[in-house]
Structure formats: C-alpha cells, structure tokens
Short mmCIF file of C-alpha atoms in Angstrom, two decimals:
data_model
loop_
_atom_site.label_atom_id
_atom_site.label_comp_id
_atom_site.label_asym_id
_atom_site.label_seq_id
_atom_site.Cartn_x
_atom_site.Cartn_y
_atom_site.Cartn_z
CA MET B 13 -34.73 -9.95 -12.75
CA ASN B 14 -37.81 -11.99 -11.41
CA GLN B 15 -37.57 -14.53 -8.86
CA ALA B 16 -37.71 -17.25 -11.19
CA ALA B 17 -34.42 -16.18 -12.76
CA HIS B 18 -32.71 -17.09 -9.66
CA ASP B 19 -34.19 -20.54 -9.36
CA VAL B 20 -31.54 -23.23 -10.27
CA THR B 21 -32.11 -26.23 -8.06
CA PRO B 22 -35.61 -27.76 -8.51
CA PRO B 23 -37.69 -28.06 -5.26
CA GLY B 24 -36.96 -31.16 -3.38
CA ASP B 25 -33.57 -31.24 -4.65
CA GLU B 26 -31.61 -29.06 -2.28
CA ILE B 27 -27.90 -29.38 -1.72
CA VAL B 28 -26.64 -29.98 1.62
CA VAL B 29 -23.18 -28.48 2.66
CA LYS B 30 -22.00 -28.96 6.14
CA PRO B 31 -21.09 -25.71 8.11
CA ARG B 32 -17.53 -26.90 8.51
CA ASP B 33 -17.16 -27.19 4.76
CA VAL B 34 -18.69 -23.90 4.37
CA ARG B 35 -16.13 -22.28 6.78
CA ARG B 36 -13.35 -24.09 5.00
CA ILE B 37 -14.33 -22.88 1.45
CA ALA B 38 -14.59 -19.27 2.69
CA THR B 39 -11.33 -19.63 4.45
CA ALA B 40 -9.66 -20.79 1.18
CA ALA B 41 -11.30 -17.76 -0.73
CA PHE B 42 -10.15 -15.44 2.12
CA VAL B 43 -6.56 -16.75 1.97
CA GLY B 44 -6.28 -16.31 -1.99
CA THR B 45 -7.92 -12.75 -1.74
CA ALA B 46 -5.47 -11.85 1.07
CA LEU B 47 -2.57 -12.83 -1.32
CA GLU B 48 -4.21 -10.82 -4.10
CA TRP B 49 -4.40 -7.74 -2.19
CA TYR B 50 -0.94 -8.11 -0.65
CA ASP B 51 0.37 -8.04 -4.17
CA TYR B 52 -1.80 -5.32 -5.32
CA PHE B 53 -1.36 -2.93 -2.33
CA LEU B 54 2.30 -3.63 -2.41
CA PHE B 55 2.55 -1.92 -5.66
CA GLY B 56 0.64 1.01 -4.35
CA THR B 57 2.70 1.69 -1.50
CA ALA B 58 5.90 1.13 -3.49
CA ALA B 59 4.62 3.74 -6.09
CA ALA B 60 4.14 6.17 -3.41
CA LEU B 61 7.59 5.54 -1.73
CA VAL B 62 10.27 4.19 -4.25
CA PHE B 63 9.31 3.72 -7.74
CA ASN B 64 9.25 7.41 -8.47
CA ARG B 65 13.11 7.55 -7.79
CA LEU B 66 14.06 4.28 -9.30
CA PHE B 67 12.07 3.98 -12.46
CA PHE B 68 11.20 7.68 -13.26
CA THR B 69 14.51 9.22 -12.34
CA GLU B 70 14.59 11.51 -15.55
CA LEU B 71 11.70 13.46 -14.40
CA ASP B 72 11.41 16.50 -11.78
CA PRO B 73 10.40 15.19 -8.35
CA THR B 74 6.70 16.31 -8.73
CA ALA B 75 6.51 14.68 -12.34
CA ALA B 76 8.22 11.53 -11.11
CA VAL B 77 5.45 10.95 -8.38
CA LEU B 78 2.71 11.90 -10.75
CA ALA B 79 4.31 9.02 -13.16
CA SER B 80 4.51 6.63 -10.49
CA LEU B 81 0.85 7.12 -9.32
CA ALA B 82 -0.04 6.92 -12.83
CA THR B 83 1.62 3.57 -13.34
CA PHE B 84 -0.39 2.52 -10.12
CA GLY B 85 -3.59 3.57 -11.66
CA VAL B 86 -2.90 1.55 -14.87
CA GLY B 87 -3.66 -1.54 -12.94
CA PHE B 88 -7.21 -0.33 -12.46
CA ALA B 89 -7.80 0.39 -15.99
CA ALA B 90 -6.91 -3.24 -16.76
CA ARG B 91 -9.42 -4.67 -14.08
CA PRO B 92 -12.65 -4.21 -16.07
CA ILE B 93 -10.95 -6.24 -19.02
CA GLY B 94 -9.85 -9.04 -16.56
CA ALA B 95 -13.40 -9.00 -15.10
CA PHE B 96 -14.81 -9.35 -18.50
CA PHE B 97 -12.57 -12.11 -19.73
CA PHE B 98 -12.44 -14.13 -16.35
CA GLY B 99 -16.17 -13.42 -15.56
CA VAL B 100 -16.75 -15.50 -19.13
CA LEU B 101 -14.48 -18.24 -17.69
CA GLY B 102 -16.06 -18.23 -14.39
CA ASP B 103 -19.65 -18.26 -15.53
CA ARG B 104 -18.98 -20.85 -18.32
CA VAL B 105 -16.02 -23.07 -17.34
CA GLY B 106 -16.29 -22.82 -13.55
CA ARG B 107 -15.65 -20.80 -10.46
CA ARG B 108 -12.89 -23.08 -9.15
CA PRO B 109 -10.41 -23.22 -12.23
CA THR B 110 -10.89 -19.46 -12.82
CA LEU B 111 -9.63 -18.75 -9.47
CA ILE B 112 -6.76 -20.78 -9.70
CA LEU B 113 -5.78 -19.18 -12.86
CA THR B 114 -6.05 -15.73 -11.42
CA ILE B 115 -4.07 -16.25 -8.33
CA VAL B 116 -1.30 -17.75 -10.35
CA LEU B 117 -1.33 -14.76 -12.56
CA ILE B 118 -1.07 -12.09 -9.91
CA GLY B 119 1.35 -14.01 -7.94
CA VAL B 120 3.87 -14.45 -10.68
CA ALA B 121 3.59 -10.62 -11.89
CA THR B 122 4.24 -9.37 -8.56
CA GLY B 123 7.09 -11.81 -7.83
CA VAL B 124 8.79 -10.81 -11.36
CA ILE B 125 8.76 -7.14 -10.20
CA GLY B 126 11.14 -8.07 -7.54
CA VAL B 127 13.70 -8.94 -10.06
CA LEU B 128 12.82 -6.16 -12.44
CA PRO B 129 15.99 -3.89 -13.39
CA THR B 130 15.70 -0.10 -12.75
CA TYR B 131 16.13 2.82 -15.12
CA ALA B 132 19.65 3.04 -14.24
CA ASP B 133 20.18 -0.45 -15.46
CA ILE B 134 17.95 -0.56 -18.86
CA GLY B 135 16.75 2.96 -19.35
CA ILE B 136 13.16 3.50 -20.52
CA MET B 137 12.65 -0.37 -20.68
CA ALA B 138 12.39 -0.43 -16.90
CA PRO B 139 9.13 1.70 -16.52
CA VAL B 140 7.62 0.11 -19.73
CA LEU B 141 8.19 -3.46 -18.02
CA LEU B 142 6.73 -2.08 -14.78
CA VAL B 143 3.71 -1.01 -16.55
CA VAL B 144 3.20 -4.38 -18.28
CA LEU B 145 3.50 -6.27 -14.90
CA ARG B 146 1.09 -3.57 -13.36
CA LEU B 147 -1.45 -4.50 -16.16
CA LEU B 148 -1.15 -8.26 -15.63
CA GLN B 149 -1.79 -7.57 -11.90
CA GLY B 150 -5.11 -5.59 -12.79
CA LEU B 151 -6.24 -8.26 -15.27
CA ALA B 152 -5.90 -10.96 -12.58
CA VAL B 153 -7.55 -8.90 -9.94
CA GLY B 154 -10.28 -8.19 -12.17
CA GLY B 155 -11.33 -11.79 -11.99
CA GLU B 156 -10.12 -12.69 -8.55
CA TRP B 157 -12.26 -10.74 -6.01
CA GLY B 158 -15.47 -11.46 -7.82
CA GLY B 159 -14.92 -15.16 -8.15
CA ALA B 160 -13.79 -15.50 -4.53
CA THR B 161 -16.86 -13.78 -3.24
CA THR B 162 -19.12 -15.73 -5.62
CA ILE B 163 -17.73 -19.17 -4.71
CA ALA B 164 -18.01 -18.24 -0.94
CA ILE B 165 -21.63 -17.13 -0.97
CA GLU B 166 -22.65 -19.99 -3.26
CA HIS B 167 -21.65 -22.55 -0.74
CA ALA B 168 -23.30 -20.56 2.11
CA PRO B 169 -26.78 -20.76 3.51
CA VAL B 170 -28.56 -17.66 1.88
CA LYS B 171 -29.43 -16.03 5.36
CA GLN B 172 -25.75 -16.35 6.28
CA ARG B 173 -24.24 -15.16 3.12
CA ALA B 174 -23.24 -11.59 4.46
CA ARG B 175 -20.94 -13.09 7.39
CA TYR B 176 -19.05 -15.37 4.65
CA ALA B 177 -18.87 -12.51 2.20
CA ALA B 178 -17.26 -10.22 4.97
CA LEU B 179 -14.82 -13.20 5.62
CA VAL B 180 -13.66 -12.69 2.02
CA GLN B 181 -13.30 -8.90 2.55
CA VAL B 182 -11.21 -9.30 5.54
CA GLY B 183 -8.56 -10.42 2.89
CA SER B 184 -8.22 -6.51 2.09
CA PRO B 185 -6.92 -5.36 5.48
CA VAL B 186 -4.94 -8.61 5.92
CA GLY B 187 -3.45 -7.88 2.58
CA THR B 188 -2.60 -4.25 3.77
CA LEU B 189 -0.93 -5.62 7.07
CA MET B 190 1.28 -7.87 5.07
CA SER B 191 2.06 -5.26 2.37
CA SER B 192 2.42 -2.24 4.73
CA GLY B 193 4.19 -4.57 7.21
CA ALA B 194 6.67 -5.83 4.78
CA ILE B 195 7.33 -2.26 3.57
CA ALA B 196 7.82 -1.08 7.04
CA LEU B 197 10.21 -3.56 7.77
CA VAL B 198 12.62 -2.79 4.64
CA LEU B 199 12.45 0.74 5.53
CA LEU B 200 14.45 0.01 8.63
CA PHE B 201 17.22 -0.39 6.22
CA PRO B 202 19.45 2.67 5.57
CA PRO B 203 18.06 4.59 2.63
CA ALA B 204 20.76 3.42 0.17
CA GLU B 205 20.46 -0.06 0.90
CA PHE B 206 16.53 0.10 0.76
CA ASP B 207 16.83 1.90 -2.88
CA ALA B 208 19.64 -0.57 -3.84
CA TRP B 209 18.05 -3.99 -3.01
CA ALA B 210 15.78 -4.03 0.12
CA TRP B 211 12.51 -2.83 -1.35
CA ARG B 212 12.51 -5.95 -3.83
CA LEU B 213 12.15 -8.36 -0.77
CA PRO B 214 8.37 -7.73 -0.25
CA PHE B 215 7.85 -8.58 -4.02
CA LEU B 216 9.97 -11.69 -4.12
CA ALA B 217 7.87 -12.97 -1.22
CA ALA B 218 4.93 -13.25 -3.45
CA PHE B 219 6.46 -16.44 -4.94
CA PRO B 220 6.32 -18.62 -1.58
CA LEU B 221 2.92 -16.90 -0.71
CA LEU B 222 1.67 -18.05 -4.00
CA GLY B 223 2.74 -21.59 -3.22
CA ILE B 224 0.79 -21.45 0.08
CA ALA B 225 -2.22 -19.95 -1.27
CA LEU B 226 -2.48 -22.27 -4.38
CA TRP B 227 -1.96 -25.15 -2.26
CA ILE B 228 -5.13 -24.31 -0.18
CA ARG B 229 -7.07 -23.13 -3.18
CA LEU B 230 -6.70 -26.38 -4.88
CA LYS B 231 -8.64 -28.33 -2.30
CA VAL B 232 -11.86 -26.18 -2.99
CA GLU B 233 -14.65 -27.91 -4.47
CA GLU B 234 -16.53 -26.21 -7.31
CA SER B 235 -19.67 -24.14 -6.43
CA PRO B 236 -22.94 -26.39 -6.04
CA ILE B 237 -24.86 -23.77 -7.81
CA PHE B 238 -22.54 -23.59 -10.71
CA GLU B 239 -22.87 -27.48 -10.89
CA ASP B 240 -26.62 -26.91 -11.16
CA LEU B 241 -26.29 -24.51 -13.77
CA VAL B 242 -24.21 -27.08 -15.82
CA ARG B 243 -26.70 -29.97 -15.13
CA LEU B 244 -29.76 -27.83 -16.01
CA ASP B 245 -27.91 -26.11 -19.16
CA LYS B 246 -28.63 -22.63 -17.84
CA ARG B 247 -25.16 -21.17 -18.40
CA ALA B 248 -25.39 -17.95 -20.44
CA LYS B 249 -23.20 -18.09 -23.71
CA VAL B 250 -21.38 -14.70 -23.20
CA PRO B 251 -22.44 -13.82 -19.57
CA ALA B 252 -20.27 -10.69 -19.18
CA LEU B 253 -21.97 -9.39 -22.34
CA GLN B 254 -25.44 -10.09 -21.04
CA VAL B 255 -24.60 -8.10 -17.97
CA PHE B 256 -24.37 -5.00 -20.23
CA THR B 257 -27.43 -5.91 -22.20
CA LYS B 258 -29.79 -7.39 -19.81
CA ALA B 259 -28.76 -6.27 -16.40
CA TRP B 260 -27.19 -2.85 -17.17
CA GLY B 261 -29.18 -0.97 -14.49
CA ARG B 262 -28.12 -3.43 -11.85
CA LEU B 263 -24.53 -3.06 -13.19
CA ILE B 264 -24.74 0.76 -12.46
CA VAL B 265 -25.87 0.12 -9.03
CA ALA B 266 -23.07 -2.28 -8.55
CA VAL B 267 -20.53 0.03 -9.52
CA ALA B 268 -21.91 2.94 -7.48
CA ALA B 269 -22.13 0.68 -4.40
CA ALA B 270 -18.48 -0.47 -4.87
CA PHE B 271 -17.18 3.06 -5.60
CA LEU B 272 -16.37 4.07 -1.96
CA GLY B 273 -14.86 0.98 -0.74
CA VAL B 274 -12.29 0.83 -3.62
CA GLY B 275 -11.77 4.54 -4.41
CA GLY B 276 -12.07 5.92 -0.89
CA PHE B 277 -9.46 3.32 0.43
CA TYR B 278 -6.94 4.58 -1.94
CA VAL B 279 -7.54 8.23 -1.31
CA MET B 280 -7.03 7.39 2.44
CA ASN B 281 -4.07 5.00 1.99
CA THR B 282 -2.18 5.41 -1.43
CA PHE B 283 -2.79 9.38 -1.76
CA VAL B 284 -2.39 9.87 2.01
CA VAL B 285 0.98 8.04 2.20
CA SER B 286 2.24 10.03 -0.78
CA TYR B 287 0.97 13.40 0.31
CA ALA B 288 2.22 13.07 3.68
CA ALA B 289 5.76 12.13 2.46
CA ASN B 290 6.11 14.07 -0.65
CA THR B 291 3.76 17.26 0.11
CA LEU B 292 3.96 17.66 3.91
CA GLY B 293 7.42 16.42 4.42
CA ILE B 294 6.53 13.85 6.92
CA ASP B 295 8.48 10.69 7.59
CA ARG B 296 7.02 8.05 5.34
CA GLN B 297 7.29 5.41 8.10
CA ILE B 298 4.59 7.46 10.01
CA ALA B 299 2.07 7.24 7.10
CA VAL B 300 2.91 3.56 6.54
CA ASN B 301 2.47 2.76 10.25
CA ALA B 302 -0.96 4.47 10.19
CA THR B 303 -2.17 2.25 7.55
CA LEU B 304 -1.14 -0.70 9.45
CA ILE B 305 -3.22 0.58 12.53
CA ALA B 306 -6.12 1.28 10.14
CA ALA B 307 -5.90 -2.19 8.81
CA VAL B 308 -6.47 -3.84 12.27
CA ALA B 309 -9.46 -1.62 12.68
CA GLN B 310 -10.70 -2.71 9.28
CA ILE B 311 -10.92 -6.37 10.33
CA VAL B 312 -13.05 -5.60 13.34
CA VAL B 313 -15.30 -3.31 11.31
CA ILE B 314 -15.76 -5.83 8.59
CA LEU B 315 -16.76 -8.57 10.72
CA LEU B 316 -19.24 -6.50 12.68
CA CYS B 317 -20.97 -5.14 9.65
CA GLY B 318 -21.12 -8.50 7.97
CA ARG B 319 -23.34 -9.67 10.87
CA LEU B 320 -25.28 -6.18 10.80
CA ALA B 321 -25.95 -6.64 7.07
CA GLU B 322 -27.66 -9.94 7.98
CA ARG B 323 -30.28 -8.03 10.27
CA VAL B 324 -30.74 -4.91 8.36
CA GLY B 325 -29.65 -5.49 4.81
CA PRO B 326 -26.30 -4.74 2.97
CA GLY B 327 -27.94 -1.95 0.94
CA ARG B 328 -28.89 -0.14 4.00
CA VAL B 329 -25.48 -0.61 5.66
CA THR B 330 -23.80 0.92 2.50
CA PHE B 331 -26.13 3.96 2.52
CA TRP B 332 -25.19 4.75 5.94
CA GLY B 333 -21.60 4.15 5.59
CA GLY B 334 -21.48 6.54 2.66
CA LEU B 335 -23.15 9.31 4.36
CA ALA B 336 -20.86 8.99 7.27
CA THR B 337 -17.72 9.14 5.30
CA ALA B 338 -18.99 12.01 3.27
CA ALA B 339 -19.68 14.04 6.35
CA ALA B 340 -16.19 13.24 7.84
CA ALA B 341 -13.99 13.91 4.81
CA ALA B 342 -13.14 17.68 5.66
CA PRO B 343 -12.44 16.79 9.38
CA LEU B 344 -10.19 14.00 8.32
CA PHE B 345 -7.93 16.02 6.01
CA TRP B 346 -7.79 18.82 8.53
CA LEU B 347 -6.22 16.52 10.85
CA ILE B 348 -3.71 15.11 8.36
CA ASP B 349 -2.82 18.78 7.43
CA THR B 350 -1.71 19.47 10.99
CA GLY B 351 1.27 17.29 10.23
CA SER B 352 1.20 15.75 13.58
CA PRO B 353 2.03 11.93 13.55
CA LEU B 354 -0.90 11.21 16.07
CA ALA B 355 -3.45 13.28 14.08
CA ILE B 356 -2.35 11.56 10.71
CA THR B 357 -2.81 8.18 12.39
CA LEU B 358 -6.12 9.08 14.04
CA ALA B 359 -7.43 10.47 10.53
CA VAL B 360 -6.17 7.54 8.49
CA THR B 361 -7.63 4.87 10.83
CA ALA B 362 -10.98 6.83 11.21
CA GLY B 363 -11.36 7.60 7.58
CA ILE B 364 -10.46 3.67 6.51
CA SER B 365 -12.87 2.52 9.34
CA LEU B 366 -15.69 4.56 7.91
CA LEU B 367 -15.28 3.74 4.38
CA THR B 368 -14.89 0.03 5.47
CA ILE B 369 -18.52 0.05 6.70
CA THR B 370 -19.61 -0.09 2.88
CA TYR B 371 -16.55 -2.33 1.82
CA ALA B 372 -17.68 -5.05 4.44
CA VAL B 373 -20.98 -5.47 2.73
CA THR B 374 -19.96 -4.99 -0.94
CA GLY B 375 -19.76 -8.47 -1.61
CA ALA B 376 -23.05 -9.41 0.02
CA LEU B 377 -24.94 -6.54 -1.99
CA LEU B 378 -23.38 -7.16 -5.40
CA THR B 379 -23.84 -11.00 -5.36
CA GLU B 380 -27.65 -10.31 -4.66
CA LEU B 381 -28.03 -8.06 -7.82
CA PHE B 382 -27.28 -10.68 -10.14
CA PRO B 383 -28.63 -14.20 -10.98
CA PRO B 384 -26.30 -17.27 -10.81
CA GLU B 385 -25.83 -17.37 -14.58
CA LEU B 386 -24.55 -14.00 -14.64
CA ARG B 387 -23.00 -13.75 -11.20
CA TYR B 388 -19.33 -14.18 -11.70
CA SER B 389 -19.29 -11.72 -14.36
CA GLY B 390 -21.69 -9.20 -12.82
CA VAL B 391 -19.92 -9.05 -9.72
CA SER B 392 -16.71 -8.85 -11.09
CA LEU B 393 -17.59 -6.20 -13.66
CA GLY B 394 -19.44 -3.95 -11.06
CA TYR B 395 -16.51 -4.06 -8.53
CA ASN B 396 -13.83 -3.60 -11.16
CA ILE B 397 -15.37 -0.77 -13.27
CA ALA B 398 -15.50 1.05 -9.82
CA GLY B 399 -11.90 0.09 -9.47
CA ALA B 400 -11.01 1.58 -12.94
CA LEU B 401 -12.99 4.58 -12.25
CA SER B 402 -11.43 5.35 -8.84
CA GLY B 403 -7.75 4.05 -9.58
CA PHE B 404 -6.52 7.32 -10.84
CA LEU B 405 -8.16 9.23 -7.80
CA PRO B 406 -4.63 9.50 -6.18
CA PHE B 407 -3.15 10.83 -9.23
CA ILE B 408 -6.05 13.48 -9.69
CA ALA B 409 -5.81 14.47 -6.09
CA THR B 410 -2.04 14.93 -6.29
CA TRP B 411 -2.25 16.77 -9.76
CA MET B 412 -4.92 19.44 -8.25
CA ILE B 413 -2.77 19.82 -5.29
CA SER B 414 0.25 20.71 -7.39
CA LEU B 415 -1.68 23.29 -9.09
CA SER B 416 -2.09 25.13 -5.87
CA GLU B 417 0.90 27.44 -4.30
CA ASP B 418 -0.37 26.54 -0.59
CA ALA B 419 -0.52 22.65 -1.36
CA VAL B 420 -3.78 22.45 0.61
CA SER B 421 -5.88 19.20 0.65
CA TRP B 422 -9.17 20.35 -0.43
CA PRO B 423 -9.19 18.45 -3.73
CA ALA B 424 -8.89 15.13 -1.59
CA VAL B 425 -11.70 16.36 0.41
CA VAL B 426 -13.99 16.97 -2.31
CA ILE B 427 -12.96 13.60 -4.25
CA LEU B 428 -13.67 11.47 -0.98
CA ALA B 429 -17.03 13.35 -0.31
CA ILE B 430 -18.27 12.90 -3.82
CA VAL B 431 -17.22 9.28 -3.97
CA ALA B 432 -19.07 8.68 -0.54
CA LEU B 433 -22.32 10.20 -1.58
CA ILE B 434 -22.19 8.23 -5.10
CA THR B 435 -21.96 4.90 -2.95
CA ALA B 436 -24.56 6.19 -0.61
CA ALA B 437 -26.96 6.33 -3.60
CA GLY B 438 -25.90 2.92 -4.60
CA GLY B 439 -26.72 1.39 -1.38
CA PHE B 440 -30.12 3.13 -1.46
CA PHE B 441 -30.96 1.70 -4.65
CA GLY B 442 -29.12 -1.64 -4.08
CA GLU B 443 -31.20 -2.49 -1.22
CA ARG B 444 -34.54 -2.22 -3.28
CA LEU B 445 -33.09 -4.36 -6.04
CA ARG B 446 -31.81 -7.21 -4.07
CA VAL B 447 -33.30 -10.61 -5.21
CA LYS B 448 -32.15 -13.55 -3.08
CA ASP B 449 -31.52 -16.92 -4.66
CA LYS B 450 -33.92 -19.73 -3.71
CA GLU B 451 -32.46 -21.66 -0.70
CA LEU B 452 -30.36 -24.07 -2.39
CA VAL B 453 -27.55 -24.41 0.16
CA HIS B 454 -28.19 -24.87 3.83
CA SER B 455 -26.63 -26.06 7.06
CA ALA B 456 -26.82 -29.86 7.69
#
C-alpha cells in the first residue's frame, strides 16, 4: 500500500476532535470491549471448571474435560466468519452501528447460557445448545474488537494512537477481573449449590451489564475517517474480500503479530486453570485467584507499553515481547508443576504480563497495516484468524499431556514458545510495513 492509499481528507480540510471527545470515545470503546471479554472469558473459565460435569456427564472425566475445552474452542472457529461479516458492515455501513450490533449479540448469547438446561435436564440438546451459543459469541467477538479499536484510533491524533489503542486493550484484563472475580465469588458456595445454580449467576449478570454498555456506546459518534470515506465515495465494495486479494501479505503479518496476545493468553489462563485443577489436583480457587492477580498486572503493562510504542513503534515492542515470552516458557511451567500455590500465582502473573507486552500494542500495529477503506475488515480478520488458530491450544495441550503417563507440562511449554516466536516475527515485519494515515484528526 502506498501513502496515497491512506489519504482520505484533502489538504486543508482537516477534522478537529477535542481531546475530551477522543477520551470519551476511547472510553466507550473500552467499556464495550470489557463486556465483550467478560462474556468470552467467563465461558472459558466455566469450560475449565463446570461445563465438563454438567454438560458432558456421559463421558469419562478426561474426555469430558476435552469436550468442554473443545466447545470453548468452537467460539474461536466462528470468529473469522464474524470478522468477515461484521468487517463488511463496518467498512460499508459504518463503525458505530456495527459495534452496537456486536455488543448486543454477545451480551444476549452470554445471558442465555445462564438459563440453559443441563444434560441432566434435556440430554444431548444441552451441549448442542451450548455450542450454538458459543458460536454466537464467537461471531460477535469477530466484529467487536476490531471495530472498537478502529473507531478509537480513527478519532485520535496519529501520534497518540498507540495510547488510545492500548486503552481498548485494557478491556481484556478488566473483563478477566470481572469474569474471574464473578466465578471466584460463586465458588464460595458449597460445591452442590455451585453446580446446581450458583454458576449461572455470572452469566445472568451479562444482561444488566449489556444495558450499561449499550447506553454508553449509543452516545458514540461515527468515525470521522469513515465519514470521509462516504463523502469521497472511497468505500470498498467487499472490503473483507479485498483484504485477501490485495492485502494478503499484510494480513499474514497481522495474524502473526496477534497470535501470542490471543493464543498465549489462553495457554496461561484457560489451560493453566484446567491443568492445575484437573491434572495437578490443585484447588481450582488457587488458579482462578492467580488469573485475578495477573489481570491487575496486565493493566499496568498495557498502559506502559502503549506509551512505549509511541516512542519506538508497536512492531518493535511486539518483537521484544515475543522473544521474552519464548525464553520464559520453560521456567514458567516448571513453577506451575511444583504445585505450590505461590509458584503457580507467580508463574501465571509473570507469563500473562510477558505476553501482554505484545497484546498491549496489537491494536496500534494492526490498524497501521491497513488503509481506512479496508481497516475494520483487515484488523478484525487478522486478530480473529489468530484467534481461530489459537483457540484450540488449551485442547491440544490437554490432549498431548493426557498421552503421557507422567502428565508433564512440556507440550504447553513447546506450544507457548512457538506461538511467541511467530509473534516476534510478526512484530519484526510489521514494523517495516507500517504506513500511517495522513494527519486527519488532531487535538484542538
């Protein structure tokens, strides 16, 4: 892509957005993303702790865990489809209406899980309906994150985009805190009550949270860059398809750059929770609490790395973060295998903090790989293809460990290291492919 492909507003016709408006729009994007990840992560934690017992009860324990994690992974398979569909809407109809649609879809799908009958109630239809709702979650997430990042950075000054993209990324650890915190609270109930009804409460909470997020998001204005695309008639006819035909090299780089932030997180979060509880026999509360502490650390890392990316470039930050995570993979799982609650907490916190170095700048990097007319589609597809490729990593790691009589964690070490190195390569090439928009939006 040459620079001219990124010019939308003619010289002398710049758009002025006040700093408080930029912050308000970025905050609205963050709130919606936090709800999105609350819904999505909640399913992952429940898949590791409860769905195996309530929805796959006819299987032996190991098979039930695998089936539960496979259901979790199905949502990732749906994400590229959602990215394609909502990417077309976002680049053709508008960022704002598409984001309203995605947040409603994921909020409703999550809330309905809270009233879903179990296997004991309706037999095989229970896991079938669970899979359908997970697919709807995946479709919605496929369009949500890319759109939220796009609308946030398109309101921001070019030189400050990384900090606002990072603010959207804070939605991930906040979503983790909300979902893990909700699970941690209901785990305080006796096991019989937790299995009977208490596990449903965090899912039912999605309904009032959706109302709050929707109220905030309805106040967001359309992206000024998208309005320029409409005014100048520069919208692509089928933008998601053009990403594959005209920007496929950039798409590959985007997938690689996003891989660790998505896949590595689920190795260190969903897989570790399941591994600690079901393989090491550790109290599941310990692993869940570790993810809570890690989420707090994530917020700090995201904000710091967002500012760092403005100085050295998001591609370089991605490269360094990928190498650091790959080097730490073996020591992290050595700590987890000790079975010590302190060591597990330290490993989960350190591991998630390291991979968050890359996740913090994913939005900033991916948005600068695609021109405005393909941006919603390109960012969504890059991020969610990475999600589809990595969504089954907890399942693969669990399956590989089940093949070993010693139940050692080396498969997870190898998986995490490979994913990290792929992302390091994505950051290396992504930094060299960055093409900034013309300064369209600046502070007044």
